[in-house]
Amino acid sequence: MGDEPDNPRFVVTLPRRGYRFIGPVESSQAPSPSAPTGRFERLRAKARWISVGACLLALLSGIGVWRFSRNRVYPALPPIEVAPLAGLPGVQIEPTFSRDGNQVAFVLRGTEKCGIYTTIVGGEKSLRLTSDCEDTSPTWSPDGRRVAFYRYFENGNGMGIRVVPALGGSEHRLYKGPFNPWARGLDWSPDGNVLAFSGGETNWKGTWISLLSLVDSTTRKLTSPSGEEIDYSPAFSPDGSTVAFVRGTFAGAVEDLYVVRAAGGVPTRLTFDKTWIKGSPTWTPDGRDIVFSSTRGGLASLWRVSVSGGTPRPVAGVGVIASSPSISAKGNQLVYTQSFIKENILRLDLKDEKHSQGPPAVLNLKKGRNWRPSFSPDGQSFAFESVLGSSEIWACDSDASNCRQLTSLQGTAGAPQWSPDGHNMAFEFRPKERSEIYLLELGGGTPRLLPTLPGADNGGPTWSRDGNWIYFYSDRGGEHFQLWRVPLKGGPPVQITKNGGVFATESADRRFLYYSKYEAQGIWKVPLSGGEEKRVLDQAGEMEWYNWALARNGVYFLEHREKGGALDFFDFATGKTTTIVTSDKQPGIGLAVSADGKSILYAEIELEDSNIMLVKNFR
């Protein structure tokens, strides 16, 4: 913004309190009334002189008003102040104002005392309402006496909507449905009779906005996204007539803001950014604007857009990495989540497949979030995805020296994979609404699109051992991602799986294709010559579908544990899992094994912190 620490012009830091936005605020001045200038013909002389006199009187009056307005001193608007709201340890997310603006409910994670909390604005203590770490999306009843929320994994499976007294007490379940990983965002209607939520009929058949009647416990489907779209994060307008929500895709990274009448109808699209929206939107009290968090400008920050459409405008006085905004009913206060995350890439050298040579080493890479590493065929270099504003692909020597940026696409370039000869790199990039596969010649040149399946999300490229094919996953023509492969020299893609599959790797003997699934844990394999798939690893703990790597005699995978994470090895011959290294930090995204099997690269979250910030004098 052009500020200097010793002479700030826009933001001043308040010790132990936050910061204050002190930029100048312009006030419009009253316009000068203009004198009448009409010309009248065939009027009597007397009438003409009366008209002239009236003109002179109006002119003199206008001059007086102009001089008064010019000399009038307009009071300055109070400065915008931003300060932390709750002083609890842990990750604080999803704040929401009570209807009177005196309290805020929020979610606390990253501590043994996780759950839903409330705090009084200006107070120092917080009240814990729930003790389940899977509770999320709190919303207040209009009278401020209750708080509703989601509980994931209700009774071991499914998802429930529950309500608890705002002063603490017994919970009551309002709704139970199937577990849906994309369901998020919950809002109470102004009249207190309806809860808007996102959910679906089954785990993997879509997500839409529904309305739950608190009068008769019936539900009504409000939106009907296409099979490849998902709707979530609903927010009622102040008068309850309209619901704002986010529409995205299963593959992520493409999200925009919509509104729909609460009585039903065709949704209206308000934004055309095709980028991440962080958290639920919130309405201004007059119902004219919607404030939301978006990465449309790079890092996540707050924006506002008119309900009638137009270009979103940045919210003044709010920093970056801001999400989940909520505006008080009076409109003069705003709360939001301000986050910080640092993800590192670690290198672990191995004695053999089950034993390390020592502790992992943190690679000294550029600032930001670094993840999804990939070894070069000779093991002398590695590529990775780095996020600082936009997501770009970088490469470094094996000791993290000589780092260079390979792409400058100002978007979501990621998941790099070296070709077997080391001359090319395949990666995924989202130029518009769909993810596509691109190729980059490492000797120079610009990335080029690899034709795959138009009209679908195509991602997760990997190479065949001979370098003639590229495997990828696509959501074309079905509910699940399926694995395909396309010849590098041109030709139609060939479908490999029928029951779902992502992130494929050929076996060393090129007889089998190993892969994970988006909707289920474990590792599968299928003969490349044709045949039925077989699950080879079904007990992988809390392993994500993107955090595994194939070795000659087994599979490495990263596992989430109650406190931290672990790097494990599953032996094909014995069927047993060996833990190689543990950590008090959670796994990040990405795992790679060198071609000689002597080194492993993986991502780990070094620091994750979120605080709730209160904006005073918001406007």
PDB file of N, CA and C in Angstrom, residues 353-389:
ATOM      1  N   GLU A 353      14.206 -50.060   2.390  1.00  0.00           N
ATOM      2  CA  GLU A 353      12.821 -49.610   2.230  1.00  0.00           C
ATOM      3  C   GLU A 353      12.118 -49.343   3.554  1.00  0.00           C
ATOM      4  N   LYS A 354      12.586 -49.957   4.638  1.00  0.00           N
ATOM      5  CA  LYS A 354      11.880 -49.845   5.912  1.00  0.00           C
ATOM      6  C   LYS A 354      12.633 -49.050   6.973  1.00  0.00           C
ATOM      7  N   HIS A 355      13.820 -48.556   6.645  1.00  0.00           N
ATOM      8  CA  HIS A 355      14.618 -47.881   7.666  1.00  0.00           C
ATOM      9  C   HIS A 355      15.271 -46.636   7.089  1.00  0.00           C
ATOM     10  N   SER A 356      15.267 -45.571   7.890  1.00  0.00           N
ATOM     11  CA  SER A 356      15.885 -44.319   7.466  1.00  0.00           C
ATOM     12  C   SER A 356      17.328 -44.250   7.941  1.00  0.00           C
ATOM     13  N   GLN A 357      18.112 -43.384   7.322  1.00  0.00           N
ATOM     14  CA  GLN A 357      19.501 -43.170   7.723  1.00  0.00           C
ATOM     15  C   GLN A 357      19.620 -42.142   8.843  1.00  0.00           C
ATOM     16  N   GLY A 358      18.564 -41.480   9.137  1.00  0.00           N
ATOM     17  CA  GLY A 358      18.579 -40.443  10.154  1.00  0.00           C
ATOM     18  C   GLY A 358      17.282 -39.668  10.098  1.00  0.00           C
ATOM     19  N   PRO A 359      17.194 -38.582  10.837  1.00  0.00           N
ATOM     20  CA  PRO A 359      15.961 -37.783  10.816  1.00  0.00           C
ATOM     21  C   PRO A 359      15.795 -37.065   9.485  1.00  0.00           C
ATOM     22  N   PRO A 360      14.575 -36.723   9.131  1.00  0.00           N
ATOM     23  CA  PRO A 360      14.352 -35.975   7.884  1.00  0.00           C
ATOM     24  C   PRO A 360      14.918 -34.570   7.978  1.00  0.00           C
ATOM     25  N   ALA A 361      15.312 -34.027   6.835  1.00  0.00           N
ATOM     26  CA  ALA A 361      15.862 -32.673   6.766  1.00  0.00           C
ATOM     27  C   ALA A 361      14.856 -31.753   6.091  1.00  0.00           C
ATOM     28  N   VAL A 362      14.616 -30.601   6.704  1.00  0.00           N
ATOM     29  CA  VAL A 362      13.729 -29.605   6.110  1.00  0.00           C
ATOM     30  C   VAL A 362      14.494 -28.855   5.031  1.00  0.00           C
ATOM     31  N   LEU A 363      13.949 -28.826   3.821  1.00  0.00           N
ATOM     32  CA  LEU A 363      14.601 -28.136   2.714  1.00  0.00           C
ATOM     33  C   LEU A 363      14.315 -26.643   2.798  1.00  0.00           C
ATOM     34  N   ASN A 364      15.328 -25.855   2.611  1.00  0.00           N
ATOM     35  CA  ASN A 364      15.211 -24.398   2.721  1.00  0.00           C
ATOM     36  C   ASN A 364      14.724 -23.838   1.389  1.00  0.00           C
ATOM     37  N   LEU A 365      13.416 -23.699   1.268  1.00  0.00           N
ATOM     38  CA  LEU A 365      12.809 -23.233   0.026  1.00  0.00           C
ATOM     39  C   LEU A 365      12.242 -21.835   0.206  1.00  0.00           C
ATOM     40  N   LYS A 366      11.658 -21.295  -0.859  1.00  0.00           N
ATOM     41  CA  LYS A 366      11.090 -19.964  -0.831  1.00  0.00           C
ATOM     42  C   LYS A 366       9.918 -19.890   0.144  1.00  0.00           C
ATOM     43  N   LYS A 367       9.569 -18.685   0.538  1.00  0.00           N
ATOM     44  CA  LYS A 367       8.455 -18.486   1.447  1.00  0.00           C
ATOM     45  C   LYS A 367       7.155 -18.911   0.782  1.00  0.00           C
ATOM     46  N   GLY A 368       6.173 -19.184   1.617  1.00  0.00           N
ATOM     47  CA  GLY A 368       4.875 -19.571   1.094  1.00  0.00           C
ATOM     48  C   GLY A 368       4.575 -21.016   1.439  1.00  0.00           C
ATOM     49  N   ARG A 369       3.715 -21.621   0.640  1.00  0.00           N
ATOM     50  CA  ARG A 369       3.297 -22.996   0.856  1.00  0.00           C
ATOM     51  C   ARG A 369       3.891 -23.859  -0.253  1.00  0.00           C
ATOM     52  N   ASN A 370       4.753 -24.791   0.123  1.00  0.00           N
ATOM     53  CA  ASN A 370       5.459 -25.623  -0.841  1.00  0.00           C
ATOM     54  C   ASN A 370       5.015 -27.069  -0.662  1.00  0.00           C
ATOM     55  N   TRP A 371       4.584 -27.703  -1.738  1.00  0.00           N
ATOM     56  CA  TRP A 371       4.004 -29.033  -1.627  1.00  0.00           C
ATOM     57  C   TRP A 371       4.093 -29.778  -2.961  1.00  0.00           C
ATOM     58  N   ARG A 372       3.565 -31.004  -2.974  1.00  0.00           N
ATOM     59  CA  ARG A 372       3.505 -31.892  -4.133  1.00  0.00           C
ATOM     60  C   ARG A 372       4.858 -32.005  -4.848  1.00  0.00           C
ATOM     61  N   PRO A 373       5.883 -32.524  -4.162  1.00  0.00           N
ATOM     62  CA  PRO A 373       7.200 -32.654  -4.784  1.00  0.00           C
ATOM     63  C   PRO A 373       7.267 -33.822  -5.762  1.00  0.00           C
ATOM     64  N   SER A 374       8.252 -33.765  -6.660  1.00  0.00           N
ATOM     65  CA  SER A 374       8.467 -34.816  -7.651  1.00  0.00           C
ATOM     66  C   SER A 374       9.952 -34.891  -7.974  1.00  0.00           C
ATOM     67  N   PHE A 375      10.545 -36.093  -7.903  1.00  0.00           N
ATOM     68  CA  PHE A 375      11.956 -36.285  -8.227  1.00  0.00           C
ATOM     69  C   PHE A 375      12.177 -36.291  -9.739  1.00  0.00           C
ATOM     70  N   SER A 376      13.336 -35.784 -10.155  1.00  0.00           N
ATOM     71  CA  SER A 376      13.786 -36.001 -11.529  1.00  0.00           C
ATOM     72  C   SER A 376      14.225 -37.458 -11.656  1.00  0.00           C
ATOM     73  N   PRO A 377      14.288 -38.014 -12.882  1.00  0.00           N
ATOM     74  CA  PRO A 377      14.651 -39.431 -13.033  1.00  0.00           C
ATOM     75  C   PRO A 377      16.010 -39.786 -12.441  1.00  0.00           C
ATOM     76  N   ASP A 378      16.984 -38.871 -12.519  1.00  0.00           N
ATOM     77  CA  ASP A 378      18.310 -39.165 -11.972  1.00  0.00           C
ATOM     78  C   ASP A 378      18.437 -38.807 -10.497  1.00  0.00           C
ATOM     79  N   GLY A 379      17.404 -38.244  -9.906  1.00  0.00           N
ATOM     80  CA  GLY A 379      17.419 -37.901  -8.496  1.00  0.00           C
ATOM     81  C   GLY A 379      18.238 -36.687  -8.137  1.00  0.00           C
ATOM     82  N   GLN A 380      18.765 -35.977  -9.149  1.00  0.00           N
ATOM     83  CA  GLN A 380      19.612 -34.822  -8.886  1.00  0.00           C
ATOM     84  C   GLN A 380      18.819 -33.528  -8.712  1.00  0.00           C
ATOM     85  N   SER A 381      17.544 -33.554  -9.044  1.00  0.00           N
ATOM     86  CA  SER A 381      16.688 -32.370  -8.930  1.00  0.00           C
ATOM     87  C   SER A 381      15.308 -32.799  -8.454  1.00  0.00           C
ATOM     88  N   PHE A 382      14.533 -31.839  -8.056  1.00  0.00           N
ATOM     89  CA  PHE A 382      13.136 -32.106  -7.738  1.00  0.00           C
ATOM     90  C   PHE A 382      12.304 -30.884  -8.106  1.00  0.00           C
ATOM     91  N   ALA A 383      11.073 -31.127  -8.465  1.00  0.00           N
ATOM     92  CA  ALA A 383      10.116 -30.065  -8.772  1.00  0.00           C
ATOM     93  C   ALA A 383       9.059 -30.044  -7.682  1.00  0.00           C
ATOM     94  N   PHE A 384       8.390 -28.915  -7.544  1.00  0.00           N
ATOM     95  CA  PHE A 384       7.346 -28.800  -6.537  1.00  0.00           C
ATOM     96  C   PHE A 384       6.418 -27.651  -6.911  1.00  0.00           C
ATOM     97  N   GLU A 385       5.309 -27.614  -6.234  1.00  0.00           N
ATOM     98  CA  GLU A 385       4.322 -26.549  -6.402  1.00  0.00           C
ATOM     99  C   GLU A 385       4.470 -25.570  -5.247  1.00  0.00           C
ATOM    100  N   SER A 386       4.555 -24.289  -5.567  1.00  0.00           N
ATOM    101  CA  SER A 386       4.711 -23.265  -4.540  1.00  0.00           C
ATOM    102  C   SER A 386       3.582 -22.253  -4.659  1.00  0.00           C
ATOM    103  N   VAL A 387       2.950 -21.957  -3.529  1.00  0.00           N
ATOM    104  CA  VAL A 387       1.804 -21.052  -3.511  1.00  0.00           C
ATOM    105  C   VAL A 387       2.167 -19.812  -2.713  1.00  0.00           C
ATOM    106  N   LEU A 388       2.242 -18.702  -3.388  1.00  0.00           N
ATOM    107  CA  LEU A 388       2.408 -17.399  -2.751  1.00  0.00           C
ATOM    108  C   LEU A 388       1.694 -16.399  -3.654  1.00  0.00           C
ATOM    109  N   GLY A 389       0.412 -16.221  -3.421  1.00  0.00           N
ATOM    110  CA  GLY A 389      -0.424 -15.473  -4.357  1.00  0.00           C
ATOM    111  C   GLY A 389      -0.999 -16.438  -5.364  1.00  0.00           C
TER     112      GLY A 389
END
